[in-house]
Amino acid sequence: MNDLIQTVAVYALPVLFAITLHEAAHAYAAKYFGDPTAYMLGRMSLNPIKHIDPFGTILIPIALYLSTGGAFLFGYAKPVPINFGQLRKPRRDSAWVALAGPAANLFMALIWLVLYQVLGQSFGAQEFFVLMARAGILVNLALFAFNLFPIPPLDGGRILTSLLPTKYAYQFAKIEPYGFFVVLAFLFIKIGGVPLLYFWVSPVRSFALDVLQFITLPLSFLLR
């Protein structure tokens, strides 16, 4: 129980920032490209309460943390409502709207990484804030990689749908009503005790981290 309380304290703020900016980015991109639906419903907001799904954001992550000993976490926020038909160029713009969420997570991971590097070299920096910055990196990179998984309704599936030729995109989009169950299958079916989804998330997350570390390389030299 003490470990759970400590973990929640460290991860709470990074998770709230991660899901809030992810969903707000979708809403902003949709409005920018011509669909004001999310904006009119108050979802283009930095208020995390508007994006929290009690089941997907709170109950599922806690249950998975307890059942796997913290080895694997999964969750989701309340999806932003988007009327793709109102976008100025639906096929093209839907890809940008979908990409906005993971891009926001990648940017936040960069900010947390900079903070982690600065705190790591700061004399007297509180360990709690160092751990929080590390959690911010992990959470945002995990969300970035997970949401790019190419199955609709995840962002990666929406991006792939927009890139496919029309007749194939139409067929592929039919997966969307069952996409959540496909993702759950990849989550719970394991090879050697490792969820299938991990074989997507791990390399994408590692590649993204390598890119961010390369970007912050000058800073890391200055802090040494």
mmCIF file with all atom_site columns, C-alpha atoms in Angstrom:
data_model
loop_
_atom_site.group_PDB
_atom_site.id
_atom_site.type_symbol
_atom_site.label_atom_id
_atom_site.label_alt_id
_atom_site.label_comp_id
_atom_site.label_asym_id
_atom_site.label_entity_id
_atom_site.label_seq_id
_atom_site.pdbx_PDB_ins_code
_atom_site.Cartn_x
_atom_site.Cartn_y
_atom_site.Cartn_z
_atom_site.occupancy
_atom_site.B_iso_or_equiv
_atom_site.pdbx_formal_charge
_atom_site.auth_seq_id
_atom_site.auth_comp_id
_atom_site.auth_asym_id
_atom_site.auth_atom_id
_atom_site.pdbx_PDB_model_num
ATOM 1   C CA . MET A 1 1   ? 0.000   0.000   0.000   1.00 0.00 ? 1   MET A CA 1
ATOM 2   C CA . ASN A 1 2   ? 2.860   2.388   0.808   1.00 0.00 ? 2   ASN A CA 1
ATOM 3   C CA . ASP A 1 3   ? 4.423   1.650   -2.582  1.00 0.00 ? 3   ASP A CA 1
ATOM 4   C CA . LEU A 1 4   ? 1.092   2.334   -4.288  1.00 0.00 ? 4   LEU A CA 1
ATOM 5   C CA . ILE A 1 5   ? 0.659   5.667   -2.476  1.00 0.00 ? 5   ILE A CA 1
ATOM 6   C CA . GLN A 1 6   ? 4.218   6.711   -3.363  1.00 0.00 ? 6   GLN A CA 1
ATOM 7   C CA . THR A 1 7   ? 3.739   5.704   -6.995  1.00 0.00 ? 7   THR A CA 1
ATOM 8   C CA . VAL A 1 8   ? 0.446   7.602   -7.257  1.00 0.00 ? 8   VAL A CA 1
ATOM 9   C CA . ALA A 1 9   ? 2.074   10.706  -5.732  1.00 0.00 ? 9   ALA A CA 1
ATOM 10  C CA . VAL A 1 10  ? 4.976   10.589  -8.211  1.00 0.00 ? 10  VAL A CA 1
ATOM 11  C CA . TYR A 1 11  ? 2.884   9.811   -11.302 1.00 0.00 ? 11  TYR A CA 1
ATOM 12  C CA . ALA A 1 12  ? -0.279  11.845  -10.615 1.00 0.00 ? 12  ALA A CA 1
ATOM 13  C CA . LEU A 1 13  ? 0.861   15.190  -12.028 1.00 0.00 ? 13  LEU A CA 1
ATOM 14  C CA . PRO A 1 14  ? 2.680   13.762  -15.085 1.00 0.00 ? 14  PRO A CA 1
ATOM 15  C CA . VAL A 1 15  ? -0.327  11.593  -15.962 1.00 0.00 ? 15  VAL A CA 1
ATOM 16  C CA . LEU A 1 16  ? -2.782  14.499  -15.596 1.00 0.00 ? 16  LEU A CA 1
ATOM 17  C CA . PHE A 1 17  ? -0.609  16.714  -17.790 1.00 0.00 ? 17  PHE A CA 1
ATOM 18  C CA . ALA A 1 18  ? -0.105  13.924  -20.320 1.00 0.00 ? 18  ALA A CA 1
ATOM 19  C CA . ILE A 1 19  ? -3.765  13.060  -20.870 1.00 0.00 ? 19  ILE A CA 1
ATOM 20  C CA . THR A 1 20  ? -4.968  16.673  -20.653 1.00 0.00 ? 20  THR A CA 1
ATOM 21  C CA . LEU A 1 21  ? -2.591  18.082  -23.244 1.00 0.00 ? 21  LEU A CA 1
ATOM 22  C CA . HIS A 1 22  ? -3.022  15.013  -25.457 1.00 0.00 ? 22  HIS A CA 1
ATOM 23  C CA . GLU A 1 23  ? -6.785  15.455  -25.672 1.00 0.00 ? 23  GLU A CA 1
ATOM 24  C CA . ALA A 1 24  ? -6.649  19.256  -25.796 1.00 0.00 ? 24  ALA A CA 1
ATOM 25  C CA . ALA A 1 25  ? -4.205  18.984  -28.714 1.00 0.00 ? 25  ALA A CA 1
ATOM 26  C CA . HIS A 1 26  ? -6.712  16.824  -30.617 1.00 0.00 ? 26  HIS A CA 1
ATOM 27  C CA . ALA A 1 27  ? -9.428  19.412  -29.945 1.00 0.00 ? 27  ALA A CA 1
ATOM 28  C CA . TYR A 1 28  ? -7.218  22.330  -30.994 1.00 0.00 ? 28  TYR A CA 1
ATOM 29  C CA . ALA A 1 29  ? -6.118  20.597  -34.218 1.00 0.00 ? 29  ALA A CA 1
ATOM 30  C CA . ALA A 1 30  ? -9.719  19.708  -35.071 1.00 0.00 ? 30  ALA A CA 1
ATOM 31  C CA . LYS A 1 31  ? -10.808 23.335  -34.615 1.00 0.00 ? 31  LYS A CA 1
ATOM 32  C CA . TYR A 1 32  ? -7.814  24.561  -36.631 1.00 0.00 ? 32  TYR A CA 1
ATOM 33  C CA . PHE A 1 33  ? -8.736  22.290  -39.540 1.00 0.00 ? 33  PHE A CA 1
ATOM 34  C CA . GLY A 1 34  ? -12.410 23.219  -39.501 1.00 0.00 ? 34  GLY A CA 1
ATOM 35  C CA . ASP A 1 35  ? -14.293 21.111  -36.920 1.00 0.00 ? 35  ASP A CA 1
ATOM 36  C CA . PRO A 1 36  ? -15.372 23.107  -33.827 1.00 0.00 ? 36  PRO A CA 1
ATOM 37  C CA . THR A 1 37  ? -17.245 20.181  -32.206 1.00 0.00 ? 37  THR A CA 1
ATOM 38  C CA . ALA A 1 38  ? -14.779 19.568  -29.363 1.00 0.00 ? 38  ALA A CA 1
ATOM 39  C CA . TYR A 1 39  ? -14.308 23.296  -28.825 1.00 0.00 ? 39  TYR A CA 1
ATOM 40  C CA . MET A 1 40  ? -18.060 23.868  -28.534 1.00 0.00 ? 40  MET A CA 1
ATOM 41  C CA . LEU A 1 41  ? -18.315 21.012  -26.016 1.00 0.00 ? 41  LEU A CA 1
ATOM 42  C CA . GLY A 1 42  ? -15.576 22.515  -23.858 1.00 0.00 ? 42  GLY A CA 1
ATOM 43  C CA . ARG A 1 43  ? -12.989 19.846  -24.619 1.00 0.00 ? 43  ARG A CA 1
ATOM 44  C CA . MET A 1 44  ? -10.342 22.263  -25.914 1.00 0.00 ? 44  MET A CA 1
ATOM 45  C CA . SER A 1 45  ? -9.420  22.775  -22.294 1.00 0.00 ? 45  SER A CA 1
ATOM 46  C CA . LEU A 1 46  ? -6.468  22.328  -19.945 1.00 0.00 ? 46  LEU A CA 1
ATOM 47  C CA . ASN A 1 47  ? -8.859  21.304  -17.167 1.00 0.00 ? 47  ASN A CA 1
ATOM 48  C CA . PRO A 1 48  ? -8.033  17.594  -16.576 1.00 0.00 ? 48  PRO A CA 1
ATOM 49  C CA . ILE A 1 49  ? -11.518 16.896  -15.166 1.00 0.00 ? 49  ILE A CA 1
ATOM 50  C CA . LYS A 1 50  ? -12.965 17.375  -18.649 1.00 0.00 ? 50  LYS A CA 1
ATOM 51  C CA . HIS A 1 51  ? -10.744 14.587  -20.025 1.00 0.00 ? 51  HIS A CA 1
ATOM 52  C CA . ILE A 1 52  ? -10.683 12.007  -17.214 1.00 0.00 ? 52  ILE A CA 1
ATOM 53  C CA . ASP A 1 53  ? -12.580 8.775   -17.765 1.00 0.00 ? 53  ASP A CA 1
ATOM 54  C CA . PRO A 1 54  ? -13.184 7.199   -14.310 1.00 0.00 ? 54  PRO A CA 1
ATOM 55  C CA . PHE A 1 55  ? -12.847 3.678   -15.668 1.00 0.00 ? 55  PHE A CA 1
ATOM 56  C CA . GLY A 1 56  ? -10.033 4.092   -18.195 1.00 0.00 ? 56  GLY A CA 1
ATOM 57  C CA . THR A 1 57  ? -7.992  6.779   -16.440 1.00 0.00 ? 57  THR A CA 1
ATOM 58  C CA . ILE A 1 58  ? -8.271  5.619   -12.831 1.00 0.00 ? 58  ILE A CA 1
ATOM 59  C CA . LEU A 1 59  ? -9.633  2.100   -12.268 1.00 0.00 ? 59  LEU A CA 1
ATOM 60  C CA . ILE A 1 60  ? -7.840  0.231   -15.069 1.00 0.00 ? 60  ILE A CA 1
ATOM 61  C CA . PRO A 1 61  ? -4.337  1.647   -14.329 1.00 0.00 ? 61  PRO A CA 1
ATOM 62  C CA . ILE A 1 62  ? -4.669  0.944   -10.589 1.00 0.00 ? 62  ILE A CA 1
ATOM 63  C CA . ALA A 1 63  ? -5.967  -2.587  -11.229 1.00 0.00 ? 63  ALA A CA 1
ATOM 64  C CA . LEU A 1 64  ? -3.118  -3.305  -13.649 1.00 0.00 ? 64  LEU A CA 1
ATOM 65  C CA . TYR A 1 65  ? -0.552  -1.857  -11.256 1.00 0.00 ? 65  TYR A CA 1
ATOM 66  C CA . LEU A 1 66  ? -1.772  -4.119  -8.464  1.00 0.00 ? 66  LEU A CA 1
ATOM 67  C CA . SER A 1 67  ? -2.113  -7.218  -10.654 1.00 0.00 ? 67  SER A CA 1
ATOM 68  C CA . THR A 1 68  ? 1.265   -6.891  -12.424 1.00 0.00 ? 68  THR A CA 1
ATOM 69  C CA . GLY A 1 69  ? 3.268   -5.368  -9.601  1.00 0.00 ? 69  GLY A CA 1
ATOM 70  C CA . GLY A 1 70  ? 3.731   -2.219  -11.646 1.00 0.00 ? 70  GLY A CA 1
ATOM 71  C CA . ALA A 1 71  ? 5.317   -4.086  -14.557 1.00 0.00 ? 71  ALA A CA 1
ATOM 72  C CA . PHE A 1 72  ? 2.733   -2.886  -17.071 1.00 0.00 ? 72  PHE A CA 1
ATOM 73  C CA . LEU A 1 73  ? 0.292   -0.015  -17.086 1.00 0.00 ? 73  LEU A CA 1
ATOM 74  C CA . PHE A 1 74  ? -2.481  0.843   -19.503 1.00 0.00 ? 74  PHE A CA 1
ATOM 75  C CA . GLY A 1 75  ? -5.218  3.426   -19.502 1.00 0.00 ? 75  GLY A CA 1
ATOM 76  C CA . TYR A 1 76  ? -7.043  5.961   -21.587 1.00 0.00 ? 76  TYR A CA 1
ATOM 77  C CA . ALA A 1 77  ? -8.788  9.311   -21.354 1.00 0.00 ? 77  ALA A CA 1
ATOM 78  C CA . LYS A 1 78  ? -12.238 10.338  -22.528 1.00 0.00 ? 78  LYS A CA 1
ATOM 79  C CA . PRO A 1 79  ? -11.997 10.559  -26.344 1.00 0.00 ? 79  PRO A CA 1
ATOM 80  C CA . VAL A 1 80  ? -12.383 13.977  -27.915 1.00 0.00 ? 80  VAL A CA 1
ATOM 81  C CA . PRO A 1 81  ? -15.508 14.125  -30.140 1.00 0.00 ? 81  PRO A CA 1
ATOM 82  C CA . ILE A 1 82  ? -14.528 14.916  -33.732 1.00 0.00 ? 82  ILE A CA 1
ATOM 83  C CA . ASN A 1 83  ? -16.786 15.280  -36.751 1.00 0.00 ? 83  ASN A CA 1
ATOM 84  C CA . PHE A 1 84  ? -14.359 14.355  -39.520 1.00 0.00 ? 84  PHE A CA 1
ATOM 85  C CA . GLY A 1 85  ? -16.899 15.426  -42.139 1.00 0.00 ? 85  GLY A CA 1
ATOM 86  C CA . GLN A 1 86  ? -16.495 19.043  -41.029 1.00 0.00 ? 86  GLN A CA 1
ATOM 87  C CA . LEU A 1 87  ? -12.743 19.080  -41.619 1.00 0.00 ? 87  LEU A CA 1
ATOM 88  C CA . ARG A 1 88  ? -11.785 21.096  -44.678 1.00 0.00 ? 88  ARG A CA 1
ATOM 89  C CA . LYS A 1 89  ? -10.015 18.124  -46.290 1.00 0.00 ? 89  LYS A CA 1
ATOM 90  C CA . PRO A 1 90  ? -11.221 15.136  -44.237 1.00 0.00 ? 90  PRO A CA 1
ATOM 91  C CA . ARG A 1 91  ? -8.707  12.508  -45.402 1.00 0.00 ? 91  ARG A CA 1
ATOM 92  C CA . ARG A 1 92  ? -5.675  14.749  -45.064 1.00 0.00 ? 92  ARG A CA 1
ATOM 93  C CA . ASP A 1 93  ? -6.750  16.720  -42.008 1.00 0.00 ? 93  ASP A CA 1
ATOM 94  C CA . SER A 1 94  ? -7.851  13.659  -40.026 1.00 0.00 ? 94  SER A CA 1
ATOM 95  C CA . ALA A 1 95  ? -4.224  12.510  -40.044 1.00 0.00 ? 95  ALA A CA 1
ATOM 96  C CA . TRP A 1 96  ? -3.057  15.833  -38.597 1.00 0.00 ? 96  TRP A CA 1
ATOM 97  C CA . VAL A 1 97  ? -5.794  15.797  -35.960 1.00 0.00 ? 97  VAL A CA 1
ATOM 98  C CA . ALA A 1 98  ? -4.831  12.247  -34.950 1.00 0.00 ? 98  ALA A CA 1
ATOM 99  C CA . LEU A 1 99  ? -1.122  13.082  -34.911 1.00 0.00 ? 99  LEU A CA 1
ATOM 100 C CA . ALA A 1 100 ? -1.639  16.123  -32.667 1.00 0.00 ? 100 ALA A CA 1
ATOM 101 C CA . GLY A 1 101 ? -2.165  13.992  -29.537 1.00 0.00 ? 101 GLY A CA 1
ATOM 102 C CA . PRO A 1 102 ? 1.019   11.875  -29.776 1.00 0.00 ? 102 PRO A CA 1
ATOM 103 C CA . ALA A 1 103 ? 2.960   14.974  -30.861 1.00 0.00 ? 103 ALA A CA 1
ATOM 104 C CA . ALA A 1 104 ? 1.842   16.724  -27.658 1.00 0.00 ? 104 ALA A CA 1
ATOM 105 C CA . ASN A 1 105 ? 3.082   13.746  -25.627 1.00 0.00 ? 105 ASN A CA 1
ATOM 106 C CA . LEU A 1 106 ? 6.435   13.772  -27.422 1.00 0.00 ? 106 LEU A CA 1
ATOM 107 C CA . PHE A 1 107 ? 6.819   17.482  -26.718 1.00 0.00 ? 107 PHE A CA 1
ATOM 108 C CA . MET A 1 108 ? 5.941   16.973  -23.041 1.00 0.00 ? 108 MET A CA 1
ATOM 109 C CA . ALA A 1 109 ? 8.465   14.132  -22.828 1.00 0.00 ? 109 ALA A CA 1
ATOM 110 C CA . LEU A 1 110 ? 11.077  16.580  -24.105 1.00 0.00 ? 110 LEU A CA 1
ATOM 111 C CA . ILE A 1 111 ? 10.154  19.144  -21.432 1.00 0.00 ? 111 ILE A CA 1
ATOM 112 C CA . TRP A 1 112 ? 10.281  16.515  -18.682 1.00 0.00 ? 112 TRP A CA 1
ATOM 113 C CA . LEU A 1 113 ? 13.638  15.253  -20.008 1.00 0.00 ? 113 LEU A CA 1
ATOM 114 C CA . VAL A 1 114 ? 15.114  18.749  -19.840 1.00 0.00 ? 114 VAL A CA 1
ATOM 115 C CA . LEU A 1 115 ? 13.781  19.113  -16.291 1.00 0.00 ? 115 LEU A CA 1
ATOM 116 C CA . TYR A 1 116 ? 15.183  15.681  -15.368 1.00 0.00 ? 116 TYR A CA 1
ATOM 117 C CA . GLN A 1 117 ? 18.629  16.597  -16.677 1.00 0.00 ? 117 GLN A CA 1
ATOM 118 C CA . VAL A 1 118 ? 18.633  19.937  -14.852 1.00 0.00 ? 118 VAL A CA 1
ATOM 119 C CA . LEU A 1 119 ? 17.416  18.451  -11.560 1.00 0.00 ? 119 LEU A CA 1
ATOM 120 C CA . GLY A 1 120 ? 19.833  15.553  -11.868 1.00 0.00 ? 120 GLY A CA 1
ATOM 121 C CA . GLN A 1 121 ? 22.746  17.996  -11.869 1.00 0.00 ? 121 GLN A CA 1
ATOM 122 C CA . SER A 1 122 ? 21.299  20.340  -9.235  1.00 0.00 ? 122 SER A CA 1
ATOM 123 C CA . PHE A 1 123 ? 22.821  20.095  -5.795  1.00 0.00 ? 123 PHE A CA 1
ATOM 124 C CA . GLY A 1 124 ? 20.116  19.566  -3.196  1.00 0.00 ? 124 GLY A CA 1
ATOM 125 C CA . ALA A 1 125 ? 17.365  18.744  -5.701  1.00 0.00 ? 125 ALA A CA 1
ATOM 126 C CA . GLN A 1 126 ? 14.563  16.837  -4.010  1.00 0.00 ? 126 GLN A CA 1
ATOM 127 C CA . GLU A 1 127 ? 14.488  13.170  -5.014  1.00 0.00 ? 127 GLU A CA 1
ATOM 128 C CA . PHE A 1 128 ? 10.690  13.335  -5.303  1.00 0.00 ? 128 PHE A CA 1
ATOM 129 C CA . PHE A 1 129 ? 10.879  15.896  -8.118  1.00 0.00 ? 129 PHE A CA 1
ATOM 130 C CA . VAL A 1 130 ? 13.612  13.946  -9.892  1.00 0.00 ? 130 VAL A CA 1
ATOM 131 C CA . LEU A 1 131 ? 11.375  10.872  -9.778  1.00 0.00 ? 131 LEU A CA 1
ATOM 132 C CA . MET A 1 132 ? 8.419   12.949  -11.000 1.00 0.00 ? 132 MET A CA 1
ATOM 133 C CA . ALA A 1 133 ? 10.415  14.232  -13.960 1.00 0.00 ? 133 ALA A CA 1
ATOM 134 C CA . ARG A 1 134 ? 11.466  10.669  -14.781 1.00 0.00 ? 134 ARG A CA 1
ATOM 135 C CA . ALA A 1 135 ? 7.828   9.576   -14.514 1.00 0.00 ? 135 ALA A CA 1
ATOM 136 C CA . GLY A 1 136 ? 6.870   12.393  -16.900 1.00 0.00 ? 136 GLY A CA 1
ATOM 137 C CA . ILE A 1 137 ? 9.301   11.050  -19.486 1.00 0.00 ? 137 ILE A CA 1
ATOM 138 C CA . LEU A 1 138 ? 8.085   7.468   -19.112 1.00 0.00 ? 138 LEU A CA 1
ATOM 139 C CA . VAL A 1 139 ? 4.374   8.314   -19.143 1.00 0.00 ? 139 VAL A CA 1
ATOM 140 C CA . ASN A 1 140 ? 4.522   10.543  -22.187 1.00 0.00 ? 140 ASN A CA 1
ATOM 141 C CA . LEU A 1 141 ? 6.732   8.214   -24.206 1.00 0.00 ? 141 LEU A CA 1
ATOM 142 C CA . ALA A 1 142 ? 4.443   5.291   -23.335 1.00 0.00 ? 142 ALA A CA 1
ATOM 143 C CA . LEU A 1 143 ? 1.373   7.271   -24.440 1.00 0.00 ? 143 LEU A CA 1
ATOM 144 C CA . PHE A 1 144 ? 3.191   8.417   -27.579 1.00 0.00 ? 144 PHE A CA 1
ATOM 145 C CA . ALA A 1 145 ? 4.082   4.854   -28.578 1.00 0.00 ? 145 ALA A CA 1
ATOM 146 C CA . PHE A 1 146 ? 0.773   3.290   -27.534 1.00 0.00 ? 146 PHE A CA 1
ATOM 147 C CA . ASN A 1 147 ? -1.386  5.818   -29.364 1.00 0.00 ? 147 ASN A CA 1
ATOM 148 C CA . LEU A 1 148 ? 0.592   5.312   -32.570 1.00 0.00 ? 148 LEU A CA 1
ATOM 149 C CA . PHE A 1 149 ? -0.323  1.617   -32.598 1.00 0.00 ? 149 PHE A CA 1
ATOM 150 C CA . PRO A 1 150 ? -1.886  1.282   -36.094 1.00 0.00 ? 150 PRO A CA 1
ATOM 151 C CA . ILE A 1 151 ? -5.339  0.046   -35.106 1.00 0.00 ? 151 ILE A CA 1
ATOM 152 C CA . PRO A 1 152 ? -8.358  2.398   -35.160 1.00 0.00 ? 152 PRO A CA 1
ATOM 153 C CA . PRO A 1 153 ? -9.667  4.108   -33.081 1.00 0.00 ? 153 PRO A CA 1
ATOM 154 C CA . LEU A 1 154 ? -6.132  4.726   -31.790 1.00 0.00 ? 154 LEU A CA 1
ATOM 155 C CA . ASP A 1 155 ? -4.360  7.680   -33.378 1.00 0.00 ? 155 ASP A CA 1
ATOM 156 C CA . GLY A 1 156 ? -2.003  5.433   -35.321 1.00 0.00 ? 156 GLY A CA 1
ATOM 157 C CA . GLY A 1 157 ? -4.983  3.645   -36.863 1.00 0.00 ? 157 GLY A CA 1
ATOM 158 C CA . ARG A 1 158 ? -6.557  6.950   -37.874 1.00 0.00 ? 158 ARG A CA 1
ATOM 159 C CA . ILE A 1 159 ? -3.285  8.108   -39.423 1.00 0.00 ? 159 ILE A CA 1
ATOM 160 C CA . LEU A 1 160 ? -2.913  4.846   -41.346 1.00 0.00 ? 160 LEU A CA 1
ATOM 161 C CA . THR A 1 161 ? -6.520  5.062   -42.555 1.00 0.00 ? 161 THR A CA 1
ATOM 162 C CA . SER A 1 162 ? -5.912  8.525   -43.978 1.00 0.00 ? 162 SER A CA 1
ATOM 163 C CA . LEU A 1 163 ? -2.760  7.358   -45.779 1.00 0.00 ? 163 LEU A CA 1
ATOM 164 C CA . LEU A 1 164 ? -4.236  4.248   -47.390 1.00 0.00 ? 164 LEU A CA 1
ATOM 165 C CA . PRO A 1 165 ? -5.836  4.383   -50.860 1.00 0.00 ? 165 PRO A CA 1
ATOM 166 C CA . THR A 1 166 ? -9.545  5.101   -50.580 1.00 0.00 ? 166 THR A CA 1
ATOM 167 C CA . LYS A 1 167 ? -10.859 1.581   -51.168 1.00 0.00 ? 167 LYS A CA 1
ATOM 168 C CA . TYR A 1 168 ? -8.410  0.055   -48.668 1.00 0.00 ? 168 TYR A CA 1
ATOM 169 C CA . ALA A 1 169 ? -9.001  2.856   -46.158 1.00 0.00 ? 169 ALA A CA 1
ATOM 170 C CA . TYR A 1 170 ? -12.734 2.171   -46.267 1.00 0.00 ? 170 TYR A CA 1
ATOM 171 C CA . GLN A 1 171 ? -12.193 -1.525  -45.505 1.00 0.00 ? 171 GLN A CA 1
ATOM 172 C CA . PHE A 1 172 ? -9.583  -0.847  -42.821 1.00 0.00 ? 172 PHE A CA 1
ATOM 173 C CA . ALA A 1 173 ? -11.857 1.687   -41.088 1.00 0.00 ? 173 ALA A CA 1
ATOM 174 C CA . LYS A 1 174 ? -14.406 -1.079  -40.541 1.00 0.00 ? 174 LYS A CA 1
ATOM 175 C CA . ILE A 1 175 ? -12.095 -2.426  -37.823 1.00 0.00 ? 175 ILE A CA 1
ATOM 176 C CA . GLU A 1 176 ? -12.782 0.607   -35.606 1.00 0.00 ? 176 GLU A CA 1
ATOM 177 C CA . PRO A 1 177 ? -15.843 -0.767  -33.718 1.00 0.00 ? 177 PRO A CA 1
ATOM 178 C CA . TYR A 1 178 ? -13.719 -3.768  -32.714 1.00 0.00 ? 178 TYR A CA 1
ATOM 179 C CA . GLY A 1 179 ? -10.418 -1.928  -32.323 1.00 0.00 ? 179 GLY A CA 1
ATOM 180 C CA . PHE A 1 180 ? -10.595 -1.722  -28.540 1.00 0.00 ? 180 PHE A CA 1
ATOM 181 C CA . PHE A 1 181 ? -10.943 -5.507  -28.298 1.00 0.00 ? 181 PHE A CA 1
ATOM 182 C CA . VAL A 1 182 ? -8.045  -5.985  -30.715 1.00 0.00 ? 182 VAL A CA 1
ATOM 183 C CA . VAL A 1 183 ? -5.878  -3.766  -28.507 1.00 0.00 ? 183 VAL A CA 1
ATOM 184 C CA . LEU A 1 184 ? -6.961  -5.704  -25.400 1.00 0.00 ? 184 LEU A CA 1
ATOM 185 C CA . ALA A 1 185 ? -6.015  -8.938  -27.152 1.00 0.00 ? 185 ALA A CA 1
ATOM 186 C CA . PHE A 1 186 ? -2.537  -7.541  -27.874 1.00 0.00 ? 186 PHE A CA 1
ATOM 187 C CA . LEU A 1 187 ? -2.358  -6.479  -24.245 1.00 0.00 ? 187 LEU A CA 1
ATOM 188 C CA . PHE A 1 188 ? -3.353  -9.776  -22.628 1.00 0.00 ? 188 PHE A CA 1
ATOM 189 C CA . ILE A 1 189 ? -1.938  -12.318 -25.119 1.00 0.00 ? 189 ILE A CA 1
ATOM 190 C CA . LYS A 1 190 ? 1.671   -12.911 -24.132 1.00 0.00 ? 190 LYS A CA 1
ATOM 191 C CA . ILE A 1 191 ? 4.781   -14.443 -25.635 1.00 0.00 ? 191 ILE A CA 1
ATOM 192 C CA . GLY A 1 192 ? 7.256   -15.568 -23.014 1.00 0.00 ? 192 GLY A CA 1
ATOM 193 C CA . GLY A 1 193 ? 5.292   -13.650 -20.405 1.00 0.00 ? 193 GLY A CA 1
ATOM 194 C CA . VAL A 1 194 ? 5.513   -10.405 -22.414 1.00 0.00 ? 194 VAL A CA 1
ATOM 195 C CA . PRO A 1 195 ? 2.314   -8.811  -23.837 1.00 0.00 ? 195 PRO A CA 1
ATOM 196 C CA . LEU A 1 196 ? 2.251   -8.662  -27.636 1.00 0.00 ? 196 LEU A CA 1
ATOM 197 C CA . LEU A 1 197 ? 1.621   -4.930  -27.423 1.00 0.00 ? 197 LEU A CA 1
ATOM 198 C CA . TYR A 1 198 ? 5.012   -4.507  -25.760 1.00 0.00 ? 198 TYR A CA 1
ATOM 199 C CA . PHE A 1 199 ? 6.747   -5.535  -29.000 1.00 0.00 ? 199 PHE A CA 1
ATOM 200 C CA . TRP A 1 200 ? 5.296   -2.391  -30.582 1.00 0.00 ? 200 TRP A CA 1
ATOM 201 C CA . VAL A 1 201 ? 5.486   -0.010  -27.640 1.00 0.00 ? 201 VAL A CA 1
ATOM 202 C CA . SER A 1 202 ? 9.045   -0.814  -26.560 1.00 0.00 ? 202 SER A CA 1
ATOM 203 C CA . PRO A 1 203 ? 10.922  -0.110  -29.827 1.00 0.00 ? 203 PRO A CA 1
ATOM 204 C CA . VAL A 1 204 ? 8.829   2.986   -30.649 1.00 0.00 ? 204 VAL A CA 1
ATOM 205 C CA . ARG A 1 205 ? 9.359   4.336   -27.142 1.00 0.00 ? 205 ARG A CA 1
ATOM 206 C CA . SER A 1 206 ? 13.096  3.596   -27.266 1.00 0.00 ? 206 SER A CA 1
ATOM 207 C CA . PHE A 1 207 ? 13.480  5.278   -30.650 1.00 0.00 ? 207 PHE A CA 1
ATOM 208 C CA . ALA A 1 208 ? 11.611  8.366   -29.449 1.00 0.00 ? 208 ALA A CA 1
ATOM 209 C CA . LEU A 1 209 ? 13.802  8.549   -26.332 1.00 0.00 ? 209 LEU A CA 1
ATOM 210 C CA . ASP A 1 210 ? 16.952  8.299   -28.462 1.00 0.00 ? 210 ASP A CA 1
ATOM 211 C CA . VAL A 1 211 ? 15.717  11.208  -30.600 1.00 0.00 ? 211 VAL A CA 1
ATOM 212 C CA . LEU A 1 212 ? 14.930  13.339  -27.538 1.00 0.00 ? 212 LEU A CA 1
ATOM 213 C CA . GLN A 1 213 ? 18.290  12.572  -25.939 1.00 0.00 ? 213 GLN A CA 1
ATOM 214 C CA . PHE A 1 214 ? 19.997  13.598  -29.167 1.00 0.00 ? 214 PHE A CA 1
ATOM 215 C CA . ILE A 1 215 ? 18.066  16.880  -29.164 1.00 0.00 ? 215 ILE A CA 1
ATOM 216 C CA . THR A 1 216 ? 19.066  17.587  -25.556 1.00 0.00 ? 216 THR A CA 1
ATOM 217 C CA . LEU A 1 217 ? 22.693  16.516  -26.062 1.00 0.00 ? 217 LEU A CA 1
ATOM 218 C CA . PRO A 1 218 ? 24.017  20.113  -25.987 1.00 0.00 ? 218 PRO A CA 1
ATOM 219 C CA . LEU A 1 219 ? 22.227  20.710  -22.688 1.00 0.00 ? 219 LEU A CA 1
ATOM 220 C CA . SER A 1 220 ? 23.643  17.542  -21.152 1.00 0.00 ? 220 SER A CA 1
ATOM 221 C CA . PHE A 1 221 ? 27.175  18.688  -22.086 1.00 0.00 ? 221 PHE A CA 1
ATOM 222 C CA . LEU A 1 222 ? 26.584  22.114  -20.559 1.00 0.00 ? 222 LEU A CA 1
ATOM 223 C CA . LEU A 1 223 ? 25.348  20.580  -17.292 1.00 0.00 ? 223 LEU A CA 1
ATOM 224 C CA . ARG A 1 224 ? 28.336  18.335  -16.819 1.00 0.00 ? 224 ARG A CA 1
#
